[in-house]
């Protein structure tokens, strides 16, 4: 009910949910959510946990992207293959 009321007032509503694998909250609210963005914590979320989370989401077509939280810019820059003219700006604080 609250989401329906908020939809009439806002273009976007962000709902912060617990990790997919740790709770059933995502499965419970999935019918009421239009899109999901996965947050993956740098150095803590294992690739297996990401795959498990993706497999457990009831409607994977609702995933529109992901966010890499807490990334280490100096280590991340080592993974970047492209060295265009804007390269240094990608990792500035």
JSON list of C-alpha atoms in Angstrom, two decimals:
[
{"chain": "A", "resi": 1, "resn": "UNK", "atom": "CA", "xyz": [0.00, 0.00, 0.00]},
{"chain": "A", "resi": 2, "resn": "UNK", "atom": "CA", "xyz": [2.74, 2.46, 0.87]},
{"chain": "A", "resi": 3, "resn": "UNK", "atom": "CA", "xyz": [4.60, 1.76, -2.37]},
{"chain": "A", "resi": 4, "resn": "UNK", "atom": "CA", "xyz": [1.42, 2.40, -4.35]},
{"chain": "A", "resi": 5, "resn": "UNK", "atom": "CA", "xyz": [0.95, 5.72, -2.58]},
{"chain": "A", "resi": 6, "resn": "UNK", "atom": "CA", "xyz": [4.59, 6.72, -3.11]},
{"chain": "A", "resi": 7, "resn": "UNK", "atom": "CA", "xyz": [4.41, 5.83, -6.83]},
{"chain": "A", "resi": 8, "resn": "UNK", "atom": "CA", "xyz": [1.87, 8.61, -7.23]},
{"chain": "A", "resi": 9, "resn": "UNK", "atom": "CA", "xyz": [4.27, 11.16, -5.74]},
{"chain": "A", "resi": 10, "resn": "UNK", "atom": "CA", "xyz": [7.73, 10.11, -6.96]},
{"chain": "A", "resi": 11, "resn": "UNK", "atom": "CA", "xyz": [9.35, 9.04, -10.21]},
{"chain": "A", "resi": 12, "resn": "UNK", "atom": "CA", "xyz": [11.79, 6.69, -8.43]},
{"chain": "A", "resi": 13, "resn": "UNK", "atom": "CA", "xyz": [11.58, 4.91, -5.08]},
{"chain": "A", "resi": 14, "resn": "UNK", "atom": "CA", "xyz": [14.71, 3.27, -3.70]},
{"chain": "A", "resi": 15, "resn": "UNK", "atom": "CA", "xyz": [14.27, 0.40, -1.29]},
{"chain": "A", "resi": 16, "resn": "UNK", "atom": "CA", "xyz": [17.33, -0.81, 0.60]},
{"chain": "A", "resi": 17, "resn": "UNK", "atom": "CA", "xyz": [17.04, -4.54, 1.23]},
{"chain": "A", "resi": 18, "resn": "UNK", "atom": "CA", "xyz": [19.28, -7.01, 3.07]},
{"chain": "A", "resi": 19, "resn": "UNK", "atom": "CA", "xyz": [21.58, -9.28, 1.06]},
{"chain": "A", "resi": 20, "resn": "UNK", "atom": "CA", "xyz": [19.70, -11.64, -1.24]},
{"chain": "A", "resi": 21, "resn": "UNK", "atom": "CA", "xyz": [21.29, -14.80, 0.15]},
{"chain": "A", "resi": 22, "resn": "UNK", "atom": "CA", "xyz": [20.91, -13.82, 3.82]},
{"chain": "A", "resi": 23, "resn": "UNK", "atom": "CA", "xyz": [17.16, -13.20, 3.97]},
{"chain": "A", "resi": 24, "resn": "UNK", "atom": "CA", "xyz": [13.90, -13.89, 2.20]},
{"chain": "A", "resi": 25, "resn": "UNK", "atom": "CA", "xyz": [13.01, -10.17, 2.02]},
{"chain": "A", "resi": 26, "resn": "UNK", "atom": "CA", "xyz": [13.95, -9.83, -1.66]},
{"chain": "A", "resi": 27, "resn": "UNK", "atom": "CA", "xyz": [11.76, -12.77, -2.62]},
{"chain": "A", "resi": 28, "resn": "UNK", "atom": "CA", "xyz": [8.89, -11.40, -0.55]},
{"chain": "A", "resi": 29, "resn": "UNK", "atom": "CA", "xyz": [8.94, -7.91, -2.07]},
{"chain": "A", "resi": 30, "resn": "UNK", "atom": "CA", "xyz": [9.94, -8.89, -5.61]},
{"chain": "A", "resi": 31, "resn": "UNK", "atom": "CA", "xyz": [6.38, -8.63, -6.97]},
{"chain": "A", "resi": 32, "resn": "UNK", "atom": "CA", "xyz": [6.23, -5.00, -5.79]},
{"chain": "A", "resi": 33, "resn": "UNK", "atom": "CA", "xyz": [9.63, -3.91, -7.13]},
{"chain": "A", "resi": 34, "resn": "UNK", "atom": "CA", "xyz": [10.07, -2.84, -10.75]},
{"chain": "A", "resi": 35, "resn": "UNK", "atom": "CA", "xyz": [13.87, -3.12, -10.95]},
{"chain": "A", "resi": 36, "resn": "UNK", "atom": "CA", "xyz": [16.81, -4.28, -8.84]},
{"chain": "A", "resi": 37, "resn": "UNK", "atom": "CA", "xyz": [20.39, -2.99, -8.65]},
{"chain": "A", "resi": 38, "resn": "UNK", "atom": "CA", "xyz": [22.79, -5.41, -7.00]},
{"chain": "A", "resi": 39, "resn": "UNK", "atom": "CA", "xyz": [25.44, -4.00, -4.65]},
{"chain": "A", "resi": 40, "resn": "UNK", "atom": "CA", "xyz": [28.66, -6.02, -4.60]},
{"chain": "A", "resi": 41, "resn": "UNK", "atom": "CA", "xyz": [31.25, -5.20, -1.93]},
{"chain": "A", "resi": 42, "resn": "UNK", "atom": "CA", "xyz": [34.84, -5.07, -3.18]},
{"chain": "A", "resi": 43, "resn": "UNK", "atom": "CA", "xyz": [37.05, -7.66, -1.49]},
{"chain": "A", "resi": 44, "resn": "UNK", "atom": "CA", "xyz": [34.22, -9.15, 0.58]},
{"chain": "A", "resi": 45, "resn": "UNK", "atom": "CA", "xyz": [31.57, -10.50, -1.77]},
{"chain": "A", "resi": 46, "resn": "UNK", "atom": "CA", "xyz": [32.88, -13.66, -3.37]},
{"chain": "A", "resi": 47, "resn": "UNK", "atom": "CA", "xyz": [32.11, -14.50, -7.00]},
{"chain": "A", "resi": 48, "resn": "UNK", "atom": "CA", "xyz": [30.26, -17.59, -5.75]},
{"chain": "A", "resi": 49, "resn": "UNK", "atom": "CA", "xyz": [28.03, -15.41, -3.55]},
{"chain": "A", "resi": 50, "resn": "UNK", "atom": "CA", "xyz": [27.21, -13.18, -6.53]},
{"chain": "A", "resi": 51, "resn": "UNK", "atom": "CA", "xyz": [26.30, -16.20, -8.65]},
{"chain": "A", "resi": 52, "resn": "UNK", "atom": "CA", "xyz": [24.21, -17.66, -5.82]},
{"chain": "A", "resi": 53, "resn": "UNK", "atom": "CA", "xyz": [22.40, -14.35, -5.39]},
{"chain": "A", "resi": 54, "resn": "UNK", "atom": "CA", "xyz": [21.70, -14.09, -9.11]},
{"chain": "A", "resi": 55, "resn": "UNK", "atom": "CA", "xyz": [20.34, -17.64, -9.16]},
{"chain": "A", "resi": 56, "resn": "UNK", "atom": "CA", "xyz": [18.07, -17.01, -6.17]},
{"chain": "A", "resi": 57, "resn": "UNK", "atom": "CA", "xyz": [16.38, -13.84, -7.42]},
{"chain": "A", "resi": 58, "resn": "UNK", "atom": "CA", "xyz": [12.84, -14.76, -8.47]},
{"chain": "A", "resi": 59, "resn": "UNK", "atom": "CA", "xyz": [12.79, -12.44, -11.51]},
{"chain": "A", "resi": 60, "resn": "UNK", "atom": "CA", "xyz": [16.37, -12.04, -12.79]},
{"chain": "A", "resi": 61, "resn": "UNK", "atom": "CA", "xyz": [15.08, -9.97, -15.72]},
{"chain": "A", "resi": 62, "resn": "UNK", "atom": "CA", "xyz": [14.39, -7.21, -13.16]},
{"chain": "A", "resi": 63, "resn": "UNK", "atom": "CA", "xyz": [18.13, -6.74, -12.51]},
{"chain": "A", "resi": 64, "resn": "UNK", "atom": "CA", "xyz": [19.18, -3.60, -14.35]},
{"chain": "A", "resi": 65, "resn": "UNK", "atom": "CA", "xyz": [22.74, -3.31, -13.11]},
{"chain": "A", "resi": 66, "resn": "UNK", "atom": "CA", "xyz": [25.19, -3.54, -10.26]},
{"chain": "A", "resi": 67, "resn": "UNK", "atom": "CA", "xyz": [27.28, -1.27, -8.08]},
{"chain": "A", "resi": 68, "resn": "UNK", "atom": "CA", "xyz": [30.79, -2.15, -6.95]},
{"chain": "A", "resi": 69, "resn": "UNK", "atom": "CA", "xyz": [30.97, -0.63, -3.45]},
{"chain": "A", "resi": 70, "resn": "UNK", "atom": "CA", "xyz": [34.19, 0.17, -1.64]},
{"chain": "A", "resi": 71, "resn": "UNK", "atom": "CA", "xyz": [36.45, -0.45, -4.62]},
{"chain": "A", "resi": 72, "resn": "UNK", "atom": "CA", "xyz": [40.13, 0.29, -4.14]},
{"chain": "A", "resi": 73, "resn": "UNK", "atom": "CA", "xyz": [40.95, 2.76, -6.96]},
{"chain": "A", "resi": 74, "resn": "UNK", "atom": "CA", "xyz": [44.65, 1.86, -7.10]},
{"chain": "A", "resi": 75, "resn": "UNK", "atom": "CA", "xyz": [43.89, -1.85, -7.44]},
{"chain": "A", "resi": 76, "resn": "UNK", "atom": "CA", "xyz": [40.96, -1.25, -9.76]},
{"chain": "A", "resi": 77, "resn": "UNK", "atom": "CA", "xyz": [43.12, 0.79, -12.12]},
{"chain": "A", "resi": 78, "resn": "UNK", "atom": "CA", "xyz": [45.39, -2.26, -12.58]},
{"chain": "A", "resi": 79, "resn": "UNK", "atom": "CA", "xyz": [42.42, -4.17, -13.99]},
{"chain": "A", "resi": 80, "resn": "UNK", "atom": "CA", "xyz": [41.51, -1.44, -16.48]},
{"chain": "A", "resi": 81, "resn": "UNK", "atom": "CA", "xyz": [42.83, -2.24, -19.95]},
{"chain": "A", "resi": 82, "resn": "UNK", "atom": "CA", "xyz": [41.78, 0.98, -21.65]},
{"chain": "A", "resi": 83, "resn": "UNK", "atom": "CA", "xyz": [44.10, 3.94, -21.14]},
{"chain": "A", "resi": 84, "resn": "UNK", "atom": "CA", "xyz": [42.21, 6.74, -22.91]},
{"chain": "A", "resi": 85, "resn": "UNK", "atom": "CA", "xyz": [42.77, 10.46, -22.28]},
{"chain": "A", "resi": 86, "resn": "UNK", "atom": "CA", "xyz": [40.17, 10.49, -19.48]},
{"chain": "A", "resi": 87, "resn": "UNK", "atom": "CA", "xyz": [41.65, 7.46, -17.72]},
{"chain": "A", "resi": 88, "resn": "UNK", "atom": "CA", "xyz": [43.07, 9.29, -14.69]},
{"chain": "A", "resi": 89, "resn": "UNK", "atom": "CA", "xyz": [39.75, 11.03, -14.05]},
{"chain": "A", "resi": 90, "resn": "UNK", "atom": "CA", "xyz": [37.92, 7.74, -13.56]},
{"chain": "A", "resi": 91, "resn": "UNK", "atom": "CA", "xyz": [39.76, 7.03, -10.34]},
{"chain": "A", "resi": 92, "resn": "UNK", "atom": "CA", "xyz": [40.08, 10.46, -8.76]},
{"chain": "A", "resi": 93, "resn": "UNK", "atom": "CA", "xyz": [38.44, 11.05, -5.40]}
]
